[in-house]
Amino acid sequence: LAESGCRTLLVDLSQAVPVEERKTDGTLTYVLKGAGIQHRNNANALYTVHFNTPVWRARLVPQGKDLLFVVEMRDKTSAAQTQMNPAAQGATRFTVDFPKGEFLQGGGPTDDVVQKMMTDKDAKP
């Protein structure tokens, strides 16, 4: 799980998998069918609170035989485009692209707020 240019989220997969998108207010969830976490560190959330991106947190969550890619948004209106792109040796990269925009109001949250968000899994900015 990585972020490139503050507008694209990337998930590298060992092979292409079917993807189901679910939208709720402020959250995009991509169900990666049949995928799993290969390295424990990949379960750590990616916090983007100091970057000009519509995303404030992205994380991979195992659920049964699938993997949820949960993208929590700063607002409810951000649109995203997804792609599954072939990579070397049969691997695949799932990308989620967001349009440019101004997403940081007032320079972003304070360090105290960020610390609370990183320790409270249900916190919102």
JSON list of C-alpha atoms in Angstrom, two decimals:
[
{"chain": "A", "resi": 1, "resn": "LEU", "atom": "CA", "xyz": [0.00, 0.00, 0.00]},
{"chain": "A", "resi": 2, "resn": "ALA", "atom": "CA", "xyz": [1.55, 3.28, -1.06]},
{"chain": "A", "resi": 3, "resn": "GLU", "atom": "CA", "xyz": [0.60, 6.74, -2.19]},
{"chain": "A", "resi": 4, "resn": "SER", "atom": "CA", "xyz": [2.10, 8.37, -5.27]},
{"chain": "A", "resi": 5, "resn": "GLY", "atom": "CA", "xyz": [1.87, 12.10, -5.89]},
{"chain": "A", "resi": 6, "resn": "CYS", "atom": "CA", "xyz": [-0.84, 12.45, -3.20]},
{"chain": "A", "resi": 7, "resn": "ARG", "atom": "CA", "xyz": [-3.50, 11.58, -5.80]},
{"chain": "A", "resi": 8, "resn": "THR", "atom": "CA", "xyz": [-3.02, 7.88, -6.48]},
{"chain": "A", "resi": 9, "resn": "LEU", "atom": "CA", "xyz": [-3.25, 4.95, -4.11]},
{"chain": "A", "resi": 10, "resn": "LEU", "atom": "CA", "xyz": [-1.52, 1.73, -5.12]},
{"chain": "A", "resi": 11, "resn": "VAL", "atom": "CA", "xyz": [-1.96, -1.87, -4.01]},
{"chain": "A", "resi": 12, "resn": "ASP", "atom": "CA", "xyz": [0.48, -4.41, -5.45]},
{"chain": "A", "resi": 13, "resn": "LEU", "atom": "CA", "xyz": [-1.01, -7.89, -5.86]},
{"chain": "A", "resi": 14, "resn": "SER", "atom": "CA", "xyz": [0.63, -11.19, -6.82]},
{"chain": "A", "resi": 15, "resn": "GLN", "atom": "CA", "xyz": [-2.09, -11.73, -9.45]},
{"chain": "A", "resi": 16, "resn": "ALA", "atom": "CA", "xyz": [-5.17, -10.04, -10.88]},
{"chain": "A", "resi": 17, "resn": "VAL", "atom": "CA", "xyz": [-8.31, -10.46, -8.78]},
{"chain": "A", "resi": 18, "resn": "PRO", "atom": "CA", "xyz": [-11.95, -9.41, -9.21]},
{"chain": "A", "resi": 19, "resn": "VAL", "atom": "CA", "xyz": [-12.76, -6.11, -7.46]},
{"chain": "A", "resi": 20, "resn": "GLU", "atom": "CA", "xyz": [-16.10, -4.99, -6.05]},
{"chain": "A", "resi": 21, "resn": "GLU", "atom": "CA", "xyz": [-16.58, -1.32, -5.11]},
{"chain": "A", "resi": 22, "resn": "ARG", "atom": "CA", "xyz": [-18.72, -0.23, -2.16]},
{"chain": "A", "resi": 23, "resn": "LYS", "atom": "CA", "xyz": [-19.46, 3.42, -1.38]},
{"chain": "A", "resi": 24, "resn": "THR", "atom": "CA", "xyz": [-20.80, 4.97, 1.79]},
{"chain": "A", "resi": 25, "resn": "ASP", "atom": "CA", "xyz": [-20.65, 8.55, 3.07]},
{"chain": "A", "resi": 26, "resn": "GLY", "atom": "CA", "xyz": [-16.97, 9.35, 3.33]},
{"chain": "A", "resi": 27, "resn": "THR", "atom": "CA", "xyz": [-15.65, 5.84, 2.62]},
{"chain": "A", "resi": 28, "resn": "LEU", "atom": "CA", "xyz": [-14.74, 3.90, -0.51]},
{"chain": "A", "resi": 29, "resn": "THR", "atom": "CA", "xyz": [-14.21, 0.19, 0.02]},
{"chain": "A", "resi": 30, "resn": "TYR", "atom": "CA", "xyz": [-12.76, -2.08, -2.63]},
{"chain": "A", "resi": 31, "resn": "VAL", "atom": "CA", "xyz": [-13.27, -5.80, -2.05]},
{"chain": "A", "resi": 32, "resn": "LEU", "atom": "CA", "xyz": [-10.27, -7.59, -3.57]},
{"chain": "A", "resi": 33, "resn": "LYS", "atom": "CA", "xyz": [-11.73, -11.07, -4.07]},
{"chain": "A", "resi": 34, "resn": "GLY", "atom": "CA", "xyz": [-9.42, -13.89, -3.03]},
{"chain": "A", "resi": 35, "resn": "ALA", "atom": "CA", "xyz": [-6.56, -11.57, -2.02]},
{"chain": "A", "resi": 36, "resn": "GLY", "atom": "CA", "xyz": [-4.71, -11.63, 1.28]},
{"chain": "A", "resi": 37, "resn": "ILE", "atom": "CA", "xyz": [-1.96, -9.81, 3.13]},
{"chain": "A", "resi": 38, "resn": "GLN", "atom": "CA", "xyz": [1.45, -11.38, 2.52]},
{"chain": "A", "resi": 39, "resn": "HIS", "atom": "CA", "xyz": [3.49, -9.22, 4.92]},
{"chain": "A", "resi": 40, "resn": "ARG", "atom": "CA", "xyz": [2.31, -8.11, 8.36]},
{"chain": "A", "resi": 41, "resn": "ASN", "atom": "CA", "xyz": [3.46, -4.52, 7.72]},
{"chain": "A", "resi": 42, "resn": "ASN", "atom": "CA", "xyz": [0.92, -4.24, 4.86]},
{"chain": "A", "resi": 43, "resn": "ALA", "atom": "CA", "xyz": [-1.84, -4.24, 7.49]},
{"chain": "A", "resi": 44, "resn": "ASN", "atom": "CA", "xyz": [-0.63, -0.86, 8.79]},
{"chain": "A", "resi": 45, "resn": "ALA", "atom": "CA", "xyz": [-2.79, 2.07, 7.76]},
{"chain": "A", "resi": 46, "resn": "LEU", "atom": "CA", "xyz": [-1.51, 4.82, 5.47]},
{"chain": "A", "resi": 47, "resn": "TYR", "atom": "CA", "xyz": [-2.29, 8.22, 7.01]},
{"chain": "A", "resi": 48, "resn": "THR", "atom": "CA", "xyz": [-2.28, 11.16, 4.61]},
{"chain": "A", "resi": 49, "resn": "VAL", "atom": "CA", "xyz": [-3.45, 13.93, 6.93]},
{"chain": "A", "resi": 50, "resn": "HIS", "atom": "CA", "xyz": [-0.50, 16.24, 6.09]},
{"chain": "A", "resi": 51, "resn": "PHE", "atom": "CA", "xyz": [-0.78, 15.80, 2.31]},
{"chain": "A", "resi": 52, "resn": "ASN", "atom": "CA", "xyz": [-3.07, 17.59, -0.13]},
{"chain": "A", "resi": 53, "resn": "THR", "atom": "CA", "xyz": [-5.20, 14.57, -0.99]},
{"chain": "A", "resi": 54, "resn": "PRO", "atom": "CA", "xyz": [-8.92, 13.80, -0.61]},
{"chain": "A", "resi": 55, "resn": "VAL", "atom": "CA", "xyz": [-7.94, 10.71, 1.42]},
{"chain": "A", "resi": 56, "resn": "TRP", "atom": "CA", "xyz": [-7.13, 10.90, 5.12]},
{"chain": "A", "resi": 57, "resn": "ARG", "atom": "CA", "xyz": [-6.52, 7.18, 5.71]},
{"chain": "A", "resi": 58, "resn": "ALA", "atom": "CA", "xyz": [-6.25, 4.01, 3.61]},
{"chain": "A", "resi": 59, "resn": "ARG", "atom": "CA", "xyz": [-5.86, 0.48, 4.96]},
{"chain": "A", "resi": 60, "resn": "LEU", "atom": "CA", "xyz": [-6.05, -3.17, 4.01]},
{"chain": "A", "resi": 61, "resn": "VAL", "atom": "CA", "xyz": [-8.40, -5.26, 6.16]},
{"chain": "A", "resi": 62, "resn": "PRO", "atom": "CA", "xyz": [-8.64, -9.05, 5.82]},
{"chain": "A", "resi": 63, "resn": "GLN", "atom": "CA", "xyz": [-12.23, -10.31, 5.71]},
{"chain": "A", "resi": 64, "resn": "GLY", "atom": "CA", "xyz": [-12.75, -14.05, 5.24]},
{"chain": "A", "resi": 65, "resn": "LYS", "atom": "CA", "xyz": [-11.18, -15.09, 1.94]},
{"chain": "A", "resi": 66, "resn": "ASP", "atom": "CA", "xyz": [-11.10, -11.50, 0.65]},
{"chain": "A", "resi": 67, "resn": "LEU", "atom": "CA", "xyz": [-9.17, -8.33, 1.36]},
{"chain": "A", "resi": 68, "resn": "LEU", "atom": "CA", "xyz": [-10.88, -4.99, 1.90]},
{"chain": "A", "resi": 69, "resn": "PHE", "atom": "CA", "xyz": [-9.08, -1.88, 0.71]},
{"chain": "A", "resi": 70, "resn": "VAL", "atom": "CA", "xyz": [-10.77, 0.77, 2.85]},
{"chain": "A", "resi": 71, "resn": "VAL", "atom": "CA", "xyz": [-10.21, 4.38, 1.74]},
{"chain": "A", "resi": 72, "resn": "GLU", "atom": "CA", "xyz": [-11.53, 6.99, 4.16]},
{"chain": "A", "resi": 73, "resn": "MET", "atom": "CA", "xyz": [-12.15, 10.39, 2.62]},
{"chain": "A", "resi": 74, "resn": "ARG", "atom": "CA", "xyz": [-11.91, 13.94, 3.91]},
{"chain": "A", "resi": 75, "resn": "ASP", "atom": "CA", "xyz": [-15.29, 14.67, 2.30]},
{"chain": "A", "resi": 76, "resn": "LYS", "atom": "CA", "xyz": [-18.23, 12.78, 0.81]},
{"chain": "A", "resi": 77, "resn": "THR", "atom": "CA", "xyz": [-17.93, 14.08, -2.75]},
{"chain": "A", "resi": 78, "resn": "SER", "atom": "CA", "xyz": [-14.56, 12.84, -4.00]},
{"chain": "A", "resi": 79, "resn": "ALA", "atom": "CA", "xyz": [-14.71, 10.67, -7.11]},
{"chain": "A", "resi": 80, "resn": "ALA", "atom": "CA", "xyz": [-12.15, 8.00, -7.92]},
{"chain": "A", "resi": 81, "resn": "GLN", "atom": "CA", "xyz": [-11.16, 5.98, -10.96]},
{"chain": "A", "resi": 82, "resn": "THR", "atom": "CA", "xyz": [-9.71, 2.50, -10.54]},
{"chain": "A", "resi": 83, "resn": "GLN", "atom": "CA", "xyz": [-7.54, 0.30, -12.73]},
{"chain": "A", "resi": 84, "resn": "MET", "atom": "CA", "xyz": [-5.98, -3.13, -12.52]},
{"chain": "A", "resi": 85, "resn": "ASN", "atom": "CA", "xyz": [-2.65, -2.94, -14.37]},
{"chain": "A", "resi": 86, "resn": "PRO", "atom": "CA", "xyz": [-0.39, -5.90, -15.21]},
{"chain": "A", "resi": 87, "resn": "ALA", "atom": "CA", "xyz": [3.09, -5.85, -13.69]},
{"chain": "A", "resi": 88, "resn": "ALA", "atom": "CA", "xyz": [6.18, -8.04, -14.01]},
{"chain": "A", "resi": 89, "resn": "GLN", "atom": "CA", "xyz": [6.04, -11.81, -13.55]},
{"chain": "A", "resi": 90, "resn": "GLY", "atom": "CA", "xyz": [2.24, -12.07, -13.46]},
{"chain": "A", "resi": 91, "resn": "ALA", "atom": "CA", "xyz": [1.82, -9.54, -10.67]},
{"chain": "A", "resi": 92, "resn": "THR", "atom": "CA", "xyz": [-0.79, -6.78, -10.81]},
{"chain": "A", "resi": 93, "resn": "ARG", "atom": "CA", "xyz": [-1.10, -3.24, -9.48]},
{"chain": "A", "resi": 94, "resn": "PHE", "atom": "CA", "xyz": [-4.53, -1.97, -8.41]},
{"chain": "A", "resi": 95, "resn": "THR", "atom": "CA", "xyz": [-4.67, 1.84, -8.57]},
{"chain": "A", "resi": 96, "resn": "VAL", "atom": "CA", "xyz": [-7.20, 4.33, -7.27]},
{"chain": "A", "resi": 97, "resn": "ASP", "atom": "CA", "xyz": [-6.82, 7.80, -8.85]},
{"chain": "A", "resi": 98, "resn": "PHE", "atom": "CA", "xyz": [-8.36, 11.01, -7.52]},
{"chain": "A", "resi": 99, "resn": "PRO", "atom": "CA", "xyz": [-8.67, 14.37, -9.29]},
{"chain": "A", "resi": 100, "resn": "LYS", "atom": "CA", "xyz": [-6.54, 17.35, -8.29]},
{"chain": "A", "resi": 101, "resn": "GLY", "atom": "CA", "xyz": [-7.96, 19.77, -5.79]},
{"chain": "A", "resi": 102, "resn": "GLU", "atom": "CA", "xyz": [-7.41, 21.66, -2.55]},
{"chain": "A", "resi": 103, "resn": "PHE", "atom": "CA", "xyz": [-8.14, 19.33, 0.33]},
{"chain": "A", "resi": 104, "resn": "LEU", "atom": "CA", "xyz": [-6.20, 20.80, 3.25]},
{"chain": "A", "resi": 105, "resn": "GLN", "atom": "CA", "xyz": [-8.08, 23.54, 5.05]},
{"chain": "A", "resi": 106, "resn": "GLY", "atom": "CA", "xyz": [-6.02, 25.57, 7.47]},
{"chain": "A", "resi": 107, "resn": "GLY", "atom": "CA", "xyz": [-2.87, 23.53, 6.81]},
{"chain": "A", "resi": 108, "resn": "GLY", "atom": "CA", "xyz": [-4.19, 20.23, 8.13]},
{"chain": "A", "resi": 109, "resn": "PRO", "atom": "CA", "xyz": [-4.73, 18.85, 11.63]},
{"chain": "A", "resi": 110, "resn": "THR", "atom": "CA", "xyz": [-2.43, 19.54, 14.56]},
{"chain": "A", "resi": 111, "resn": "ASP", "atom": "CA", "xyz": [0.07, 16.91, 15.68]},
{"chain": "A", "resi": 112, "resn": "ASP", "atom": "CA", "xyz": [-2.13, 16.11, 18.72]},
{"chain": "A", "resi": 113, "resn": "VAL", "atom": "CA", "xyz": [-5.11, 15.41, 16.45]},
{"chain": "A", "resi": 114, "resn": "VAL", "atom": "CA", "xyz": [-2.95, 13.24, 14.16]},
{"chain": "A", "resi": 115, "resn": "GLN", "atom": "CA", "xyz": [-1.66, 11.23, 17.15]},
{"chain": "A", "resi": 116, "resn": "LYS", "atom": "CA", "xyz": [-5.25, 10.57, 18.31]},
{"chain": "A", "resi": 117, "resn": "MET", "atom": "CA", "xyz": [-6.29, 9.52, 14.81]},
{"chain": "A", "resi": 118, "resn": "MET", "atom": "CA", "xyz": [-3.37, 7.10, 14.53]},
{"chain": "A", "resi": 119, "resn": "THR", "atom": "CA", "xyz": [-4.13, 5.44, 17.88]},
{"chain": "A", "resi": 120, "resn": "ASP", "atom": "CA", "xyz": [-7.94, 5.37, 17.59]},
{"chain": "A", "resi": 121, "resn": "LYS", "atom": "CA", "xyz": [-8.97, 3.14, 14.68]},
{"chain": "A", "resi": 122, "resn": "ASP", "atom": "CA", "xyz": [-12.44, 4.76, 14.51]},
{"chain": "A", "resi": 123, "resn": "ALA", "atom": "CA", "xyz": [-11.27, 8.38, 14.70]},
{"chain": "A", "resi": 124, "resn": "LYS", "atom": "CA", "xyz": [-12.03, 10.89, 11.95]},
{"chain": "A", "resi": 125, "resn": "PRO", "atom": "CA", "xyz": [-10.10, 14.11, 11.23]}
]
